Coordinates of C-alpha atoms in Angstrom, one line a residue:
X1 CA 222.2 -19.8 -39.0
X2 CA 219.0 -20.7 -40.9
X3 CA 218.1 -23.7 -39.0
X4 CA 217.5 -21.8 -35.9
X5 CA 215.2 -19.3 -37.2
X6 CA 213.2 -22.0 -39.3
X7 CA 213.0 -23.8 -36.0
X8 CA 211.8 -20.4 -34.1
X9 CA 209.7 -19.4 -37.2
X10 CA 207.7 -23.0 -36.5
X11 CA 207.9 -23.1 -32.7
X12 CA 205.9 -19.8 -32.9
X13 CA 203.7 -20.7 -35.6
X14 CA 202.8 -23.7 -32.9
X15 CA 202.5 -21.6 -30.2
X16 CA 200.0 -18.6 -31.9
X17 CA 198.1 -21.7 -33.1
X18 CA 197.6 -23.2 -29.6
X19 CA 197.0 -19.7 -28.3
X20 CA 194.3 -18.9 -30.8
X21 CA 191.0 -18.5 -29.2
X22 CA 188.2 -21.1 -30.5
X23 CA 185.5 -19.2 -33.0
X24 CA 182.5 -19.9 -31.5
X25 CA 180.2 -18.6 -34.8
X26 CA 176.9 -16.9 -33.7
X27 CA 174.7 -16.5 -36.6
X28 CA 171.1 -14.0 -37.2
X29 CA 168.1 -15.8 -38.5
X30 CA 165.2 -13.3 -39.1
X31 CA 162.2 -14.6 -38.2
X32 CA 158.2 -14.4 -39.8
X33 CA 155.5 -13.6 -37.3
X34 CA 152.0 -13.4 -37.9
X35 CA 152.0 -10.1 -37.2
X36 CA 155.9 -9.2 -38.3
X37 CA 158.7 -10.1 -37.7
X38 CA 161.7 -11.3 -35.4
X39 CA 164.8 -13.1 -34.9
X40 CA 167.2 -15.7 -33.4
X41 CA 170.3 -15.8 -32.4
X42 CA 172.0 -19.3 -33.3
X43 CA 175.0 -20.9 -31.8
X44 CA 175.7 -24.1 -34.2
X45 CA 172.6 -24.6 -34.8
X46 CA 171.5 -23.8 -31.1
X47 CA 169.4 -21.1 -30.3
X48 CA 170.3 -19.3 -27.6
X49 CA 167.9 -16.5 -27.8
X50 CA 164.5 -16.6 -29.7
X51 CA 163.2 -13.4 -29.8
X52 CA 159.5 -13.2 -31.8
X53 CA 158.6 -9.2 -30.3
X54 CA 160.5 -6.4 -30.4
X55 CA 162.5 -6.5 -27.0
X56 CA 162.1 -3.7 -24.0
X57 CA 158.4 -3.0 -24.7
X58 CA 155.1 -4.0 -22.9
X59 CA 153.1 -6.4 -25.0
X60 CA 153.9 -8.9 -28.0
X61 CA 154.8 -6.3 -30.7
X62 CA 156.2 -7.4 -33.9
X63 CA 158.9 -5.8 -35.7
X64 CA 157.3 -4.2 -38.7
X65 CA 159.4 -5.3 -41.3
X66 CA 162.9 -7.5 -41.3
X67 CA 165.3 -4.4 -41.4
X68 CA 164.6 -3.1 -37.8
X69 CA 164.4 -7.3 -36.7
X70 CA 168.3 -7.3 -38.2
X71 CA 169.2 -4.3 -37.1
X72 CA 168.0 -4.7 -33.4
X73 CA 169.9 -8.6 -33.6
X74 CA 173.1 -7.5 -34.8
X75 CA 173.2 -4.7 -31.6
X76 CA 171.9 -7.7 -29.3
X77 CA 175.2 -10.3 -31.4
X78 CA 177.6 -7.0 -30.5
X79 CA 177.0 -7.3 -27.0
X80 CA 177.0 -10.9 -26.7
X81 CA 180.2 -10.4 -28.5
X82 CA 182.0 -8.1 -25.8
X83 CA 180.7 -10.4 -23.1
X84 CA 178.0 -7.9 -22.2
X85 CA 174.1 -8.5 -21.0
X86 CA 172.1 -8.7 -24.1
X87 CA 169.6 -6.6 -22.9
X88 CA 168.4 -3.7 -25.0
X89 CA 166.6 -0.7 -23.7
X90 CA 163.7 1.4 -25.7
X91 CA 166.5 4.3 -25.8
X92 CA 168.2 1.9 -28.0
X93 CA 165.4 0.9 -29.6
X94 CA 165.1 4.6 -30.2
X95 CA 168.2 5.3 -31.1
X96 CA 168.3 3.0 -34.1
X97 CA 164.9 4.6 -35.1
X98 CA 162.6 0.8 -34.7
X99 CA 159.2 1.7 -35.0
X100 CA 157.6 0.2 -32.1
X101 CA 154.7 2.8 -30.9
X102 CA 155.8 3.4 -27.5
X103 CA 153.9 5.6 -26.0
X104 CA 155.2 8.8 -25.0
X105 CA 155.1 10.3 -21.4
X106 CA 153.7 13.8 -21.6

């Protein structure tokens, strides 16, 4: 009786192992700007995006400082995550409060 279920313990062991999707690692790396800061997104070593301004925004802003670079990186790493566009929008920019000084429509 033990035989069986060792041998059905392993064959599904096997099986969950060759099921198990690859970990393709994506990693943050915060950037220094002259004027701020922004960041990467790395694949081993790879950049896949290189992002020096703060996304969604006319001209070559900065983030101010390397919290709002993270914080905007990590939303960017979520989507990328769920197989979604990485594209972030100045309502998400305002959302998670990154000080950009977009002008406001009257």
């Amino acid at each position: 009786m033990t035989k069986p279920f060792w041998k059905l313990l392993v064959a599904t062991g096997l099986f969950l192992m060759a099921c198990q999707k690859t970990n393709n690692l994506l990693y943050i790396r915060i950037t220094k700007q002259k004027t701020g800061y922004g960041y990467q997104i790395l694949k081993d070593k790879n950049k896949l995006i290189d992002q020096p301004f703060i996304p969604a925004i006319q001209g070559e802003i900065a983030f101010k400082d390397s919290l709002q670079a993270r914080r905007t990186a990590e939303l960017v790493l979520k989507k990328i995550e769920k197989s979604s566009i990485p594209r972030i929008s100045v309502n998400e920019l305002d959302s998670m409060n990154i000080d950009c000084d977009i002008p406001k429509l009257p």
